[in-house]
C-alpha cells in the first residue's frame, strides 16, 4: 500500500500524500494529495497512475513520484 508522506514528482515539485480512497461508483483506488507549492491545492490521481514509471526524453525510466519522507 502507498505510504503517507512527502513525495517528489519526477519533474521536481513536492507533494504530500494523505490517503488512498475508493471511488464510490467504479471502486477505483485514488490517491488524495496536496501540492506543497503555489496555491497548496488538493488533488486526486488514480493509484495506478501515481505508482507508474515514466520515460524521460533521455530514455531513462523513473518513478512518477518518489517517497522522500514518511509521515504519520
PDB file of N, CA and C in Angstrom:
ATOM      1  N   UNK A   1       0.848  -1.196   0.000  1.00  0.00           N
ATOM      2  CA  UNK A   1       0.000   0.000   0.000  1.00  0.00           C
ATOM      3  C   UNK A   1       0.881   1.242   0.000  1.00  0.00           C
ATOM      4  N   UNK A   2       0.381   2.294  -0.566  1.00  0.00           N
ATOM      5  CA  UNK A   2       1.107   3.554  -0.649  1.00  0.00           C
ATOM      6  C   UNK A   2       1.240   4.171   0.743  1.00  0.00           C
ATOM      7  N   UNK A   3       2.424   4.638   1.088  1.00  0.00           N
ATOM      8  CA  UNK A   3       2.663   5.241   2.396  1.00  0.00           C
ATOM      9  C   UNK A   3       2.300   6.717   2.376  1.00  0.00           C
ATOM     10  N   UNK A   4       1.802   7.206   3.525  1.00  0.00           N
ATOM     11  CA  UNK A   4       1.576   8.638   3.697  1.00  0.00           C
ATOM     12  C   UNK A   4       2.924   9.313   3.808  1.00  0.00           C
ATOM     13  N   UNK A   5       3.049  10.494   3.194  1.00  0.00           N
ATOM     14  CA  UNK A   5       4.318  11.183   3.297  1.00  0.00           C
ATOM     15  C   UNK A   5       4.510  12.239   2.241  1.00  0.00           C
ATOM     16  N   UNK A   6       5.746  12.713   2.165  1.00  0.00           N
ATOM     17  CA  UNK A   6       6.150  13.724   1.201  1.00  0.00           C
ATOM     18  C   UNK A   6       6.789  13.013   0.013  1.00  0.00           C
ATOM     19  N   UNK A   7       6.284  13.318  -1.173  1.00  0.00           N
ATOM     20  CA  UNK A   7       6.761  12.713  -2.408  1.00  0.00           C
ATOM     21  C   UNK A   7       7.282  13.789  -3.345  1.00  0.00           C
ATOM     22  N   UNK A   8       8.247  13.410  -4.159  1.00  0.00           N
ATOM     23  CA  UNK A   8       8.735  14.310  -5.189  1.00  0.00           C
ATOM     24  C   UNK A   8       8.314  13.771  -6.543  1.00  0.00           C
ATOM     25  N   UNK A   9       7.687  14.633  -7.337  1.00  0.00           N
ATOM     26  CA  UNK A   9       7.318  14.297  -8.707  1.00  0.00           C
ATOM     27  C   UNK A   9       8.595  14.273  -9.539  1.00  0.00           C
ATOM     28  N   UNK A  10       8.620  13.467 -10.569  1.00  0.00           N
ATOM     29  CA  UNK A  10       9.843  13.353 -11.370  1.00  0.00           C
ATOM     30  C   UNK A  10      10.269  14.677 -12.003  1.00  0.00           C
ATOM     31  N   UNK A  11       9.340  15.642 -12.099  1.00  0.00           N
ATOM     32  CA  UNK A  11       9.694  16.964 -12.630  1.00  0.00           C
ATOM     33  C   UNK A  11      10.198  17.908 -11.540  1.00  0.00           C
ATOM     34  N   UNK A  12      10.164  17.450 -10.250  1.00  0.00           N
ATOM     35  CA  UNK A  12      10.794  18.207  -9.176  1.00  0.00           C
ATOM     36  C   UNK A  12       9.909  18.721  -8.060  1.00  0.00           C
ATOM     37  N   UNK A  13       8.627  18.971  -8.318  1.00  0.00           N
ATOM     38  CA  UNK A  13       7.759  19.525  -7.278  1.00  0.00           C
ATOM     39  C   UNK A  13       7.460  18.518  -6.167  1.00  0.00           C
ATOM     40  N   UNK A  14       7.152  19.056  -4.980  1.00  0.00           N
ATOM     41  CA  UNK A  14       6.858  18.228  -3.816  1.00  0.00           C
ATOM     42  C   UNK A  14       5.356  18.176  -3.545  1.00  0.00           C
ATOM     43  N   UNK A  15       4.911  17.024  -3.041  1.00  0.00           N
ATOM     44  CA  UNK A  15       3.502  16.779  -2.738  1.00  0.00           C
ATOM     45  C   UNK A  15       3.396  15.990  -1.448  1.00  0.00           C
ATOM     46  N   UNK A  16       2.303  16.204  -0.712  1.00  0.00           N
ATOM     47  CA  UNK A  16       2.047  15.415   0.484  1.00  0.00           C
ATOM     48  C   UNK A  16       0.872  14.492   0.221  1.00  0.00           C
ATOM     49  N   UNK A  17       1.102  13.200   0.398  1.00  0.00           N
ATOM     50  CA  UNK A  17       0.051  12.197   0.230  1.00  0.00           C
ATOM     51  C   UNK A  17      -0.633  11.984   1.576  1.00  0.00           C
ATOM     52  N   UNK A  18      -1.978  12.050   1.555  1.00  0.00           N
ATOM     53  CA  UNK A  18      -2.769  11.868   2.766  1.00  0.00           C
ATOM     54  C   UNK A  18      -3.448  10.506   2.835  1.00  0.00           C
ATOM     55  N   UNK A  19      -4.115  10.122   1.758  1.00  0.00           N
ATOM     56  CA  UNK A  19      -4.934   8.908   1.783  1.00  0.00           C
ATOM     57  C   UNK A  19      -4.942   8.224   0.425  1.00  0.00           C
ATOM     58  N   UNK A  20      -5.268   6.943   0.461  1.00  0.00           N
ATOM     59  CA  UNK A  20      -5.719   6.219  -0.719  1.00  0.00           C
ATOM     60  C   UNK A  20      -7.182   5.909  -0.441  1.00  0.00           C
ATOM     61  N   UNK A  21      -8.065   6.356  -1.331  1.00  0.00           N
ATOM     62  CA  UNK A  21      -9.509   6.211  -1.156  1.00  0.00           C
ATOM     63  C   UNK A  21     -10.080   5.397  -2.318  1.00  0.00           C
ATOM     64  N   UNK A  22     -11.342   5.011  -2.176  1.00  0.00           N
ATOM     65  CA  UNK A  22     -12.016   4.223  -3.205  1.00  0.00           C
ATOM     66  C   UNK A  22     -13.148   5.025  -3.822  1.00  0.00           C
ATOM     67  N   UNK A  23     -13.148   5.114  -5.147  1.00  0.00           N
ATOM     68  CA  UNK A  23     -14.221   5.801  -5.873  1.00  0.00           C
ATOM     69  C   UNK A  23     -15.518   5.038  -5.645  1.00  0.00           C
ATOM     70  N   UNK A  24     -16.582   5.755  -5.290  1.00  0.00           N
ATOM     71  CA  UNK A  24     -17.849   5.115  -4.904  1.00  0.00           C
ATOM     72  C   UNK A  24     -18.551   4.377  -6.040  1.00  0.00           C
ATOM     73  N   UNK A  25     -18.323   4.775  -7.268  1.00  0.00           N
ATOM     74  CA  UNK A  25     -19.001   4.137  -8.399  1.00  0.00           C
ATOM     75  C   UNK A  25     -18.142   3.076  -9.074  1.00  0.00           C
ATOM     76  N   UNK A  26     -16.875   3.395  -9.307  1.00  0.00           N
ATOM     77  CA  UNK A  26     -16.018   2.496 -10.087  1.00  0.00           C
ATOM     78  C   UNK A  26     -15.164   1.575  -9.227  1.00  0.00           C
ATOM     79  N   UNK A  27     -15.074   1.879  -7.932  1.00  0.00           N
ATOM     80  CA  UNK A  27     -14.226   1.144  -6.976  1.00  0.00           C
ATOM     81  C   UNK A  27     -12.736   1.332  -7.262  1.00  0.00           C
ATOM     82  N   UNK A  28     -12.396   2.266  -8.145  1.00  0.00           N
ATOM     83  CA  UNK A  28     -11.004   2.559  -8.447  1.00  0.00           C
ATOM     84  C   UNK A  28     -10.333   3.202  -7.238  1.00  0.00           C
ATOM     85  N   UNK A  29      -9.101   2.823  -6.964  1.00  0.00           N
ATOM     86  CA  UNK A  29      -8.314   3.412  -5.883  1.00  0.00           C
ATOM     87  C   UNK A  29      -7.737   4.739  -6.368  1.00  0.00           C
ATOM     88  N   UNK A  30      -7.882   5.785  -5.535  1.00  0.00           N
ATOM     89  CA  UNK A  30      -7.404   7.127  -5.855  1.00  0.00           C
ATOM     90  C   UNK A  30      -6.505   7.631  -4.735  1.00  0.00           C
ATOM     91  N   UNK A  31      -5.474   8.361  -5.087  1.00  0.00           N
ATOM     92  CA  UNK A  31      -4.571   8.982  -4.121  1.00  0.00           C
ATOM     93  C   UNK A  31      -5.045  10.413  -3.884  1.00  0.00           C
ATOM     94  N   UNK A  32      -5.182  10.802  -2.602  1.00  0.00           N
ATOM     95  CA  UNK A  32      -5.527  12.173  -2.235  1.00  0.00           C
ATOM     96  C   UNK A  32      -4.239  12.835  -1.772  1.00  0.00           C
ATOM     97  N   UNK A  33      -3.856  13.918  -2.459  1.00  0.00           N
ATOM     98  CA  UNK A  33      -2.594  14.567  -2.144  1.00  0.00           C
ATOM     99  C   UNK A  33      -2.680  16.073  -2.340  1.00  0.00           C
ATOM    100  N   UNK A  34      -1.702  16.772  -1.784  1.00  0.00           N
ATOM    101  CA  UNK A  34      -1.669  18.230  -1.821  1.00  0.00           C
ATOM    102  C   UNK A  34      -0.333  18.700  -2.382  1.00  0.00           C
ATOM    103  N   UNK A  35      -0.381  19.677  -3.268  1.00  0.00           N
ATOM    104  CA  UNK A  35       0.879  20.237  -3.756  1.00  0.00           C
ATOM    105  C   UNK A  35       1.465  21.130  -2.663  1.00  0.00           C
ATOM    106  N   UNK A  36       2.767  21.091  -2.509  1.00  0.00           N
ATOM    107  CA  UNK A  36       3.457  21.850  -1.464  1.00  0.00           C
ATOM    108  C   UNK A  36       4.154  23.071  -2.053  1.00  0.00           C
ATOM    109  N   UNK A  37       3.449  23.766  -2.931  1.00  0.00           N
ATOM    110  CA  UNK A  37       3.941  24.980  -3.569  1.00  0.00           C
ATOM    111  C   UNK A  37       2.733  25.754  -4.098  1.00  0.00           C
ATOM    112  N   UNK A  38       2.953  26.951  -4.541  1.00  0.00           N
ATOM    113  CA  UNK A  38       1.918  27.812  -5.159  1.00  0.00           C
ATOM    114  C   UNK A  38       0.679  27.903  -4.279  1.00  0.00           C
ATOM    115  N   UNK A  39      -0.460  27.373  -4.743  1.00  0.00           N
ATOM    116  CA  UNK A  39      -1.732  27.536  -4.011  1.00  0.00           C
ATOM    117  C   UNK A  39      -2.030  26.409  -3.020  1.00  0.00           C
ATOM    118  N   UNK A  40      -1.143  25.433  -2.898  1.00  0.00           N
ATOM    119  CA  UNK A  40      -1.306  24.301  -1.972  1.00  0.00           C
ATOM    120  C   UNK A  40      -2.644  23.582  -2.189  1.00  0.00           C
ATOM    121  N   UNK A  41      -3.052  23.472  -3.424  1.00  0.00           N
ATOM    122  CA  UNK A  41      -4.334  22.846  -3.754  1.00  0.00           C
ATOM    123  C   UNK A  41      -4.301  21.335  -3.537  1.00  0.00           C
ATOM    124  N   UNK A  42      -5.486  20.765  -3.350  1.00  0.00           N
ATOM    125  CA  UNK A  42      -5.661  19.324  -3.136  1.00  0.00           C
ATOM    126  C   UNK A  42      -6.020  18.663  -4.464  1.00  0.00           C
ATOM    127  N   UNK A  43      -5.524  17.443  -4.652  1.00  0.00           N
ATOM    128  CA  UNK A  43      -5.725  16.720  -5.903  1.00  0.00           C
ATOM    129  C   UNK A  43      -6.015  15.247  -5.641  1.00  0.00           C
ATOM    130  N   UNK A  44      -6.547  14.587  -6.649  1.00  0.00           N
ATOM    131  CA  UNK A  44      -6.627  13.130  -6.646  1.00  0.00           C
ATOM    132  C   UNK A  44      -6.056  12.628  -7.963  1.00  0.00           C
ATOM    133  N   UNK A  45      -5.530  11.426  -7.908  1.00  0.00           N
ATOM    134  CA  UNK A  45      -4.971  10.778  -9.096  1.00  0.00           C
ATOM    135  C   UNK A  45      -5.166   9.282  -8.904  1.00  0.00           C
ATOM    136  N   UNK A  46      -5.484   8.553  -9.952  1.00  0.00           N
ATOM    137  CA  UNK A  46      -5.588   7.100  -9.817  1.00  0.00           C
ATOM    138  C   UNK A  46      -4.293   6.517  -9.246  1.00  0.00           C
ATOM    139  N   UNK A  47      -4.436   5.614  -8.287  1.00  0.00           N
ATOM    140  CA  UNK A  47      -3.274   4.984  -7.647  1.00  0.00           C
ATOM    141  C   UNK A  47      -2.350   4.365  -8.686  1.00  0.00           C
ATOM    142  N   UNK A  48      -2.926   3.693  -9.649  1.00  0.00           N
ATOM    143  CA  UNK A  48      -2.124   3.040 -10.687  1.00  0.00           C
ATOM    144  C   UNK A  48      -1.243   4.051 -11.415  1.00  0.00           C
ATOM    145  N   UNK A  49      -1.773   5.229 -11.708  1.00  0.00           N
ATOM    146  CA  UNK A  49      -1.008   6.282 -12.388  1.00  0.00           C
ATOM    147  C   UNK A  49       0.039   6.877 -11.449  1.00  0.00           C
ATOM    148  N   UNK A  50      -0.323   7.045 -10.169  1.00  0.00           N
ATOM    149  CA  UNK A  50       0.607   7.600  -9.190  1.00  0.00           C
ATOM    150  C   UNK A  50       1.858   6.725  -9.084  1.00  0.00           C
ATOM    151  N   UNK A  51       1.666   5.406  -9.154  1.00  0.00           N
ATOM    152  CA  UNK A  51       2.767   4.459  -8.964  1.00  0.00           C
ATOM    153  C   UNK A  51       3.534   4.106 -10.239  1.00  0.00           C
ATOM    154  N   UNK A  52       3.055   4.567 -11.377  1.00  0.00           N
ATOM    155  CA  UNK A  52       3.663   4.124 -12.631  1.00  0.00           C
ATOM    156  C   UNK A  52       5.037   4.733 -12.886  1.00  0.00           C
ATOM    157  N   UNK A  53       5.732   4.127 -13.798  1.00  0.00           N
ATOM    158  CA  UNK A  53       7.031   4.603 -14.270  1.00  0.00           C
ATOM    159  C   UNK A  53       6.803   5.475 -15.501  1.00  0.00           C
ATOM    160  N   UNK A  54       7.670   6.464 -15.687  1.00  0.00           N
ATOM    161  CA  UNK A  54       7.615   7.319 -16.869  1.00  0.00           C
ATOM    162  C   UNK A  54       8.982   7.320 -17.536  1.00  0.00           C
ATOM    163  N   UNK A  55       8.970   7.508 -18.838  1.00  0.00           N
ATOM    164  CA  UNK A  55      10.231   7.554 -19.577  1.00  0.00           C
ATOM    165  C   UNK A  55      10.579   9.000 -19.883  1.00  0.00           C
ATOM    166  N   UNK A  56      11.770   9.401 -19.485  1.00  0.00           N
ATOM    167  CA  UNK A  56      12.255  10.750 -19.737  1.00  0.00           C
ATOM    168  C   UNK A  56      12.716  10.872 -21.189  1.00  0.00           C
ATOM    169  N   UNK A  57      12.897  12.103 -21.654  1.00  0.00           N
ATOM    170  CA  UNK A  57      13.375  12.330 -23.017  1.00  0.00           C
ATOM    171  C   UNK A  57      14.705  11.645 -23.270  1.00  0.00           C
ATOM    172  N   UNK A  58      15.499  11.501 -22.210  1.00  0.00           N
ATOM    173  CA  UNK A  58      16.809  10.840 -22.330  1.00  0.00           C
ATOM    174  C   UNK A  58      16.688   9.331 -22.504  1.00  0.00           C
ATOM    175  N   UNK A  59      15.476   8.802 -22.279  1.00  0.00           N
ATOM    176  CA  UNK A  59      15.266   7.362 -22.360  1.00  0.00           C
ATOM    177  C   UNK A  59      15.257   6.685 -21.002  1.00  0.00           C
ATOM    178  N   UNK A  60      15.727   7.403 -19.977  1.00  0.00           N
ATOM    179  CA  UNK A  60      15.746   6.853 -18.621  1.00  0.00           C
ATOM    180  C   UNK A  60      14.312   6.647 -18.125  1.00  0.00           C
ATOM    181  N   UNK A  61      14.073   5.541 -17.432  1.00  0.00           N
ATOM    182  CA  UNK A  61      12.763   5.243 -16.857  1.00  0.00           C
ATOM    183  C   UNK A  61      12.835   5.480 -15.356  1.00  0.00           C
ATOM    184  N   UNK A  62      11.908   6.319 -14.845  1.00  0.00           N
ATOM    185  CA  UNK A  62      11.892   6.682 -13.423  1.00  0.00           C
ATOM    186  C   UNK A  62      10.468   6.579 -12.888  1.00  0.00           C
ATOM    187  N   UNK A  63      10.340   6.545 -11.565  1.00  0.00           N
ATOM    188  CA  UNK A  63       9.030   6.572 -10.931  1.00  0.00           C
ATOM    189  C   UNK A  63       8.420   7.960 -11.106  1.00  0.00           C
ATOM    190  N   UNK A  64       7.104   8.017 -11.326  1.00  0.00           N
ATOM    191  CA  UNK A  64       6.415   9.312 -11.438  1.00  0.00           C
ATOM    192  C   UNK A  64       6.576  10.088 -10.130  1.00  0.00           C
ATOM    193  N   UNK A  65       6.390   9.407  -8.994  1.00  0.00           N
ATOM    194  CA  UNK A  65       6.550  10.008  -7.669  1.00  0.00           C
ATOM    195  C   UNK A  65       7.490   9.145  -6.847  1.00  0.00           C
ATOM    196  N   UNK A  66       8.354   9.791  -6.058  1.00  0.00           N
ATOM    197  CA  UNK A  66       9.294   9.074  -5.189  1.00  0.00           C
ATOM    198  C   UNK A  66       9.093   9.550  -3.761  1.00  0.00           C
ATOM    199  N   UNK A  67       8.949   8.602  -2.834  1.00  0.00           N
ATOM    200  CA  UNK A  67       8.795   8.922  -1.418  1.00  0.00           C
ATOM    201  C   UNK A  67      10.090   9.514  -0.875  1.00  0.00           C
ATOM    202  N   UNK A  68       9.992  10.702  -0.270  1.00  0.00           N
ATOM    203  CA  UNK A  68      11.150  11.336   0.367  1.00  0.00           C
ATOM    204  C   UNK A  68      11.128  11.186   1.876  1.00  0.00           C
ATOM    205  N   UNK A  69       9.912  11.305   2.459  1.00  0.00           N
ATOM    206  CA  UNK A  69       9.780  11.246   3.912  1.00  0.00           C
ATOM    207  C   UNK A  69       8.409  10.705   4.277  1.00  0.00           C
ATOM    208  N   UNK A  70       8.388   9.651   5.037  1.00  0.00           N
ATOM    209  CA  UNK A  70       7.121   9.079   5.512  1.00  0.00           C
ATOM    210  C   UNK A  70       6.574   9.923   6.647  1.00  0.00           C
ATOM    211  N   UNK A  71       5.257  10.087   6.708  1.00  0.00           N
ATOM    212  CA  UNK A  71       4.591  10.814   7.780  1.00  0.00           C
ATOM    213  C   UNK A  71       3.561   9.905   8.439  1.00  0.00           C
ATOM    214  N   UNK A  72       3.095  10.318   9.631  1.00  0.00           N
ATOM    215  CA  UNK A  72       2.087   9.539  10.354  1.00  0.00           C
ATOM    216  C   UNK A  72       0.731   9.683   9.739  1.00  0.00           C
TER     217      UNK A  72
END
